[in-house]
């Protein structure tokens, strides 16, 4: 039975080392990005190219979920405080039946932001895709990213790894339902995107470059 004990010990050690590795990357991502999540006053006069609002679930009646609404409100707040004069709404528009970015843009227009100041990234299918495309498609060099704190750590780590200067603005406004499950999933997501960003993996869809010096209406659905 010695062979069985050796295999069992090998499996236990492998699992232990795997868990240690996952948690180590997780703590690293949080530890080196948390100082880049700033207050509104700290964000002033940094010369941002744009405000990047990361997408989230929309309801079946085409209204933003609670988490997404909080992100939008904080992004809109930054715009009205002149932190940047462009907003990029990045989310999932994978089918004609589900369009996060249109819901996001419509919401911002309803809060007195000109349609021309709002760009839609229809291919922000993941956090990694949104941040990568912000740099490579929209040509951003200096950006403030808006999302909940637990999510910003990963977004900021991705940005740093691909050479995008980014700061975060937290949109935590409530205790969200099923947040514990999100936090647990985020541990694995941080590890996934840690490796994707170090290898500069291409996003699901890249496409042509978009000039943000013109009207955001160029990104409207045709």
PDB file of N, CA, C and O in Angstrom, residues 101-145:
ATOM      1  N   UNK A 101     -24.730  48.072 -22.931  1.00  0.00           N
ATOM      2  CA  UNK A 101     -24.184  49.404 -23.174  1.00  0.00           C
ATOM      3  C   UNK A 101     -25.247  50.418 -23.589  1.00  0.00           C
ATOM      4  O   UNK A 101     -25.138  51.606 -23.262  1.00  0.00           O
ATOM      5  N   UNK A 102     -26.278  49.976 -24.288  1.00  0.00           N
ATOM      6  CA  UNK A 102     -27.346  50.912 -24.648  1.00  0.00           C
ATOM      7  C   UNK A 102     -28.123  51.343 -23.416  1.00  0.00           C
ATOM      8  O   UNK A 102     -28.486  52.522 -23.265  1.00  0.00           O
ATOM      9  N   UNK A 103     -28.375  50.391 -22.524  1.00  0.00           N
ATOM     10  CA  UNK A 103     -29.036  50.716 -21.258  1.00  0.00           C
ATOM     11  C   UNK A 103     -28.189  51.716 -20.471  1.00  0.00           C
ATOM     12  O   UNK A 103     -28.705  52.690 -19.903  1.00  0.00           O
ATOM     13  N   UNK A 104     -26.871  51.482 -20.465  1.00  0.00           N
ATOM     14  CA  UNK A 104     -25.963  52.374 -19.741  1.00  0.00           C
ATOM     15  C   UNK A 104     -25.967  53.774 -20.338  1.00  0.00           C
ATOM     16  O   UNK A 104     -26.022  54.778 -19.619  1.00  0.00           O
ATOM     17  N   UNK A 105     -25.906  53.854 -21.653  1.00  0.00           N
ATOM     18  CA  UNK A 105     -25.888  55.165 -22.301  1.00  0.00           C
ATOM     19  C   UNK A 105     -27.202  55.900 -22.092  1.00  0.00           C
ATOM     20  O   UNK A 105     -27.207  57.099 -21.768  1.00  0.00           O
ATOM     21  N   UNK A 106     -28.313  55.200 -22.254  1.00  0.00           N
ATOM     22  CA  UNK A 106     -29.624  55.831 -22.064  1.00  0.00           C
ATOM     23  C   UNK A 106     -29.768  56.380 -20.648  1.00  0.00           C
ATOM     24  O   UNK A 106     -30.331  57.459 -20.435  1.00  0.00           O
ATOM     25  N   UNK A 107     -29.255  55.630 -19.687  1.00  0.00           N
ATOM     26  CA  UNK A 107     -29.341  56.065 -18.289  1.00  0.00           C
ATOM     27  C   UNK A 107     -28.546  57.358 -18.092  1.00  0.00           C
ATOM     28  O   UNK A 107     -29.024  58.301 -17.439  1.00  0.00           O
ATOM     29  N   UNK A 108     -27.353  57.422 -18.667  1.00  0.00           N
ATOM     30  CA  UNK A 108     -26.517  58.611 -18.518  1.00  0.00           C
ATOM     31  C   UNK A 108     -27.127  59.822 -19.225  1.00  0.00           C
ATOM     32  O   UNK A 108     -27.067  60.946 -18.706  1.00  0.00           O
ATOM     33  N   UNK A 109     -27.723  59.604 -20.378  1.00  0.00           N
ATOM     34  CA  UNK A 109     -28.401  60.699 -21.079  1.00  0.00           C
ATOM     35  C   UNK A 109     -29.531  61.246 -20.216  1.00  0.00           C
ATOM     36  O   UNK A 109     -29.765  62.455 -20.156  1.00  0.00           O
ATOM     37  N   UNK A 110     -30.224  60.339 -19.520  1.00  0.00           N
ATOM     38  CA  UNK A 110     -31.295  60.755 -18.610  1.00  0.00           C
ATOM     39  C   UNK A 110     -30.797  61.547 -17.423  1.00  0.00           C
ATOM     40  O   UNK A 110     -31.586  62.171 -16.702  1.00  0.00           O
ATOM     41  N   UNK A 111     -29.495  61.523 -17.178  1.00  0.00           N
ATOM     42  CA  UNK A 111     -28.879  62.295 -16.092  1.00  0.00           C
ATOM     43  C   UNK A 111     -28.113  63.506 -16.643  1.00  0.00           C
ATOM     44  O   UNK A 111     -27.151  63.977 -16.055  1.00  0.00           O
ATOM     45  N   UNK A 112     -28.575  63.989 -17.775  1.00  0.00           N
ATOM     46  CA  UNK A 112     -28.067  65.243 -18.351  1.00  0.00           C
ATOM     47  C   UNK A 112     -26.631  65.166 -18.866  1.00  0.00           C
ATOM     48  O   UNK A 112     -25.867  66.126 -18.735  1.00  0.00           O
ATOM     49  N   UNK A 113     -26.279  64.042 -19.457  1.00  0.00           N
ATOM     50  CA  UNK A 113     -25.004  63.950 -20.165  1.00  0.00           C
ATOM     51  C   UNK A 113     -25.300  63.866 -21.663  1.00  0.00           C
ATOM     52  O   UNK A 113     -26.146  63.077 -22.091  1.00  0.00           O
ATOM     53  N   UNK A 114     -24.606  64.671 -22.430  1.00  0.00           N
ATOM     54  CA  UNK A 114     -24.817  64.688 -23.872  1.00  0.00           C
ATOM     55  C   UNK A 114     -24.461  63.347 -24.490  1.00  0.00           C
ATOM     56  O   UNK A 114     -23.456  62.729 -24.129  1.00  0.00           O
ATOM     57  N   UNK A 115     -25.263  62.914 -25.428  1.00  0.00           N
ATOM     58  CA  UNK A 115     -25.009  61.656 -26.135  1.00  0.00           C
ATOM     59  C   UNK A 115     -23.630  61.666 -26.793  1.00  0.00           C
ATOM     60  O   UNK A 115     -22.952  60.632 -26.848  1.00  0.00           O
ATOM     61  N   UNK A 116     -23.198  62.831 -27.245  1.00  0.00           N
ATOM     62  CA  UNK A 116     -21.918  62.919 -27.948  1.00  0.00           C
ATOM     63  C   UNK A 116     -20.726  62.670 -27.027  1.00  0.00           C
ATOM     64  O   UNK A 116     -19.631  62.357 -27.495  1.00  0.00           O
ATOM     65  N   UNK A 117     -20.923  62.784 -25.709  1.00  0.00           N
ATOM     66  CA  UNK A 117     -19.836  62.567 -24.745  1.00  0.00           C
ATOM     67  C   UNK A 117     -19.733  61.112 -24.311  1.00  0.00           C
ATOM     68  O   UNK A 117     -18.803  60.746 -23.590  1.00  0.00           O
ATOM     69  N   UNK A 118     -20.674  60.283 -24.768  1.00  0.00           N
ATOM     70  CA  UNK A 118     -20.752  58.891 -24.300  1.00  0.00           C
ATOM     71  C   UNK A 118     -20.410  57.934 -25.432  1.00  0.00           C
ATOM     72  O   UNK A 118     -21.096  57.885 -26.462  1.00  0.00           O
ATOM     73  N   UNK A 119     -19.353  57.165 -25.238  1.00  0.00           N
ATOM     74  CA  UNK A 119     -18.958  56.133 -26.192  1.00  0.00           C
ATOM     75  C   UNK A 119     -19.392  54.776 -25.651  1.00  0.00           C
ATOM     76  O   UNK A 119     -19.346  54.532 -24.445  1.00  0.00           O
ATOM     77  N   UNK A 120     -19.801  53.894 -26.555  1.00  0.00           N
ATOM     78  CA  UNK A 120     -20.212  52.549 -26.165  1.00  0.00           C
ATOM     79  C   UNK A 120     -19.212  51.525 -26.679  1.00  0.00           C
ATOM     80  O   UNK A 120     -18.890  51.499 -27.865  1.00  0.00           O
ATOM     81  N   UNK A 121     -18.709  50.721 -25.756  1.00  0.00           N
ATOM     82  CA  UNK A 121     -17.859  49.586 -26.132  1.00  0.00           C
ATOM     83  C   UNK A 121     -18.752  48.350 -26.119  1.00  0.00           C
ATOM     84  O   UNK A 121     -18.993  47.759 -25.074  1.00  0.00           O
ATOM     85  N   UNK A 122     -19.209  47.968 -27.292  1.00  0.00           N
ATOM     86  CA  UNK A 122     -20.161  46.864 -27.412  1.00  0.00           C
ATOM     87  C   UNK A 122     -19.533  45.502 -27.161  1.00  0.00           C
ATOM     88  O   UNK A 122     -20.249  44.513 -27.003  1.00  0.00           O
ATOM     89  N   UNK A 123     -18.211  45.430 -27.126  1.00  0.00           N
ATOM     90  CA  UNK A 123     -17.529  44.139 -26.989  1.00  0.00           C
ATOM     91  C   UNK A 123     -16.793  44.019 -25.653  1.00  0.00           C
ATOM     92  O   UNK A 123     -15.783  43.337 -25.555  1.00  0.00           O
ATOM     93  N   UNK A 124     -17.318  44.676 -24.631  1.00  0.00           N
ATOM     94  CA  UNK A 124     -16.751  44.532 -23.297  1.00  0.00           C
ATOM     95  C   UNK A 124     -17.316  43.290 -22.623  1.00  0.00           C
ATOM     96  O   UNK A 124     -18.021  43.365 -21.617  1.00  0.00           O
ATOM     97  N   UNK A 125     -16.990  42.137 -23.181  1.00  0.00           N
ATOM     98  CA  UNK A 125     -17.599  40.885 -22.725  1.00  0.00           C
ATOM     99  C   UNK A 125     -17.066  40.412 -21.372  1.00  0.00           C
ATOM    100  O   UNK A 125     -17.647  39.543 -20.740  1.00  0.00           O
ATOM    101  N   UNK A 126     -15.943  40.966 -20.961  1.00  0.00           N
ATOM    102  CA  UNK A 126     -15.352  40.608 -19.671  1.00  0.00           C
ATOM    103  C   UNK A 126     -14.559  41.805 -19.170  1.00  0.00           C
ATOM    104  O   UNK A 126     -14.297  42.757 -19.929  1.00  0.00           O
ATOM    105  N   UNK A 127     -14.143  41.761 -17.923  1.00  0.00           N
ATOM    106  CA  UNK A 127     -13.313  42.835 -17.378  1.00  0.00           C
ATOM    107  C   UNK A 127     -12.028  42.973 -18.182  1.00  0.00           C
ATOM    108  O   UNK A 127     -11.603  44.086 -18.519  1.00  0.00           O
ATOM    109  N   UNK A 128     -11.420  41.841 -18.490  1.00  0.00           N
ATOM    110  CA  UNK A 128     -10.175  41.871 -19.256  1.00  0.00           C
ATOM    111  C   UNK A 128     -10.399  42.533 -20.617  1.00  0.00           C
ATOM    112  O   UNK A 128      -9.629  43.404 -21.036  1.00  0.00           O
ATOM    113  N   UNK A 129     -11.460  42.125 -21.310  1.00  0.00           N
ATOM    114  CA  UNK A 129     -11.751  42.691 -22.622  1.00  0.00           C
ATOM    115  C   UNK A 129     -11.981  44.205 -22.536  1.00  0.00           C
ATOM    116  O   UNK A 129     -11.494  44.972 -23.366  1.00  0.00           O
ATOM    117  N   UNK A 130     -12.725  44.629 -21.520  1.00  0.00           N
ATOM    118  CA  UNK A 130     -13.042  46.054 -21.380  1.00  0.00           C
ATOM    119  C   UNK A 130     -11.782  46.893 -21.193  1.00  0.00           C
ATOM    120  O   UNK A 130     -11.614  47.946 -21.821  1.00  0.00           O
ATOM    121  N   UNK A 131     -10.889  46.447 -20.312  1.00  0.00           N
ATOM    122  CA  UNK A 131      -9.679  47.213 -20.027  1.00  0.00           C
ATOM    123  C   UNK A 131      -8.720  47.169 -21.216  1.00  0.00           C
ATOM    124  O   UNK A 131      -8.143  48.192 -21.613  1.00  0.00           O
ATOM    125  N   UNK A 132      -8.557  46.016 -21.809  1.00  0.00           N
ATOM    126  CA  UNK A 132      -7.670  45.870 -22.969  1.00  0.00           C
ATOM    127  C   UNK A 132      -8.154  46.747 -24.123  1.00  0.00           C
ATOM    128  O   UNK A 132      -7.357  47.465 -24.757  1.00  0.00           O
ATOM    129  N   UNK A 133      -9.443  46.720 -24.389  1.00  0.00           N
ATOM    130  CA  UNK A 133     -10.000  47.499 -25.495  1.00  0.00           C
ATOM    131  C   UNK A 133      -9.938  49.001 -25.204  1.00  0.00           C
ATOM    132  O   UNK A 133      -9.818  49.808 -26.123  1.00  0.00           O
ATOM    133  N   UNK A 134     -10.026  49.376 -23.928  1.00  0.00           N
ATOM    134  CA  UNK A 134      -9.900  50.791 -23.582  1.00  0.00           C
ATOM    135  C   UNK A 134      -8.570  51.342 -24.083  1.00  0.00           C
ATOM    136  O   UNK A 134      -8.493  52.461 -24.594  1.00  0.00           O
ATOM    137  N   UNK A 135      -7.532  50.545 -23.966  1.00  0.00           N
ATOM    138  CA  UNK A 135      -6.202  50.970 -24.420  1.00  0.00           C
ATOM    139  C   UNK A 135      -6.027  50.789 -25.924  1.00  0.00           C
ATOM    140  O   UNK A 135      -5.591  51.715 -26.621  1.00  0.00           O
ATOM    141  N   UNK A 136      -6.334  49.613 -26.434  1.00  0.00           N
ATOM    142  CA  UNK A 136      -5.979  49.273 -27.810  1.00  0.00           C
ATOM    143  C   UNK A 136      -7.002  49.733 -28.842  1.00  0.00           C
ATOM    144  O   UNK A 136      -6.636  49.999 -29.997  1.00  0.00           O
ATOM    145  N   UNK A 137      -8.267  49.807 -28.474  1.00  0.00           N
ATOM    146  CA  UNK A 137      -9.303  50.235 -29.422  1.00  0.00           C
ATOM    147  C   UNK A 137      -9.614  51.720 -29.268  1.00  0.00           C
ATOM    148  O   UNK A 137      -9.642  52.471 -30.241  1.00  0.00           O
ATOM    149  N   UNK A 138      -9.807  52.164 -28.020  1.00  0.00           N
ATOM    150  CA  UNK A 138     -10.175  53.564 -27.790  1.00  0.00           C
ATOM    151  C   UNK A 138      -8.950  54.466 -27.597  1.00  0.00           C
ATOM    152  O   UNK A 138      -9.091  55.678 -27.476  1.00  0.00           O
ATOM    153  N   UNK A 139      -7.769  53.872 -27.554  1.00  0.00           N
ATOM    154  CA  UNK A 139      -6.539  54.653 -27.515  1.00  0.00           C
ATOM    155  C   UNK A 139      -6.300  55.424 -26.233  1.00  0.00           C
ATOM    156  O   UNK A 139      -5.619  56.455 -26.237  1.00  0.00           O
ATOM    157  N   UNK A 140      -6.828  54.937 -25.115  1.00  0.00           N
ATOM    158  CA  UNK A 140      -6.653  55.644 -23.850  1.00  0.00           C
ATOM    159  C   UNK A 140      -5.257  55.420 -23.284  1.00  0.00           C
ATOM    160  O   UNK A 140      -4.672  54.342 -23.419  1.00  0.00           O
ATOM    161  N   UNK A 141      -4.738  56.448 -22.642  1.00  0.00           N
ATOM    162  CA  UNK A 141      -3.450  56.354 -21.946  1.00  0.00           C
ATOM    163  C   UNK A 141      -3.624  56.543 -20.440  1.00  0.00           C
ATOM    164  O   UNK A 141      -2.864  55.999 -19.652  1.00  0.00           O
ATOM    165  N   UNK A 142      -4.629  57.341 -20.073  1.00  0.00           N
ATOM    166  CA  UNK A 142      -4.837  57.733 -18.684  1.00  0.00           C
ATOM    167  C   UNK A 142      -6.338  57.681 -18.410  1.00  0.00           C
ATOM    168  O   UNK A 142      -7.100  58.461 -18.984  1.00  0.00           O
ATOM    169  N   UNK A 143      -6.765  56.783 -17.537  1.00  0.00           N
ATOM    170  CA  UNK A 143      -8.201  56.540 -17.387  1.00  0.00           C
ATOM    171  C   UNK A 143      -8.566  56.325 -15.929  1.00  0.00           C
ATOM    172  O   UNK A 143      -7.751  55.841 -15.128  1.00  0.00           O
ATOM    173  N   UNK A 144      -9.781  56.700 -15.578  1.00  0.00           N
ATOM    174  CA  UNK A 144     -10.335  56.356 -14.268  1.00  0.00           C
ATOM    175  C   UNK A 144     -11.422  55.303 -14.500  1.00  0.00           C
ATOM    176  O   UNK A 144     -12.311  55.479 -15.342  1.00  0.00           O
ATOM    177  N   UNK A 145     -11.318  54.202 -13.779  1.00  0.00           N
ATOM    178  CA  UNK A 145     -12.237  53.069 -13.940  1.00  0.00           C
ATOM    179  C   UNK A 145     -13.233  53.067 -12.796  1.00  0.00           C
ATOM    180  O   UNK A 145     -12.854  53.200 -11.623  1.00  0.00           O
TER     181      UNK A 145
END
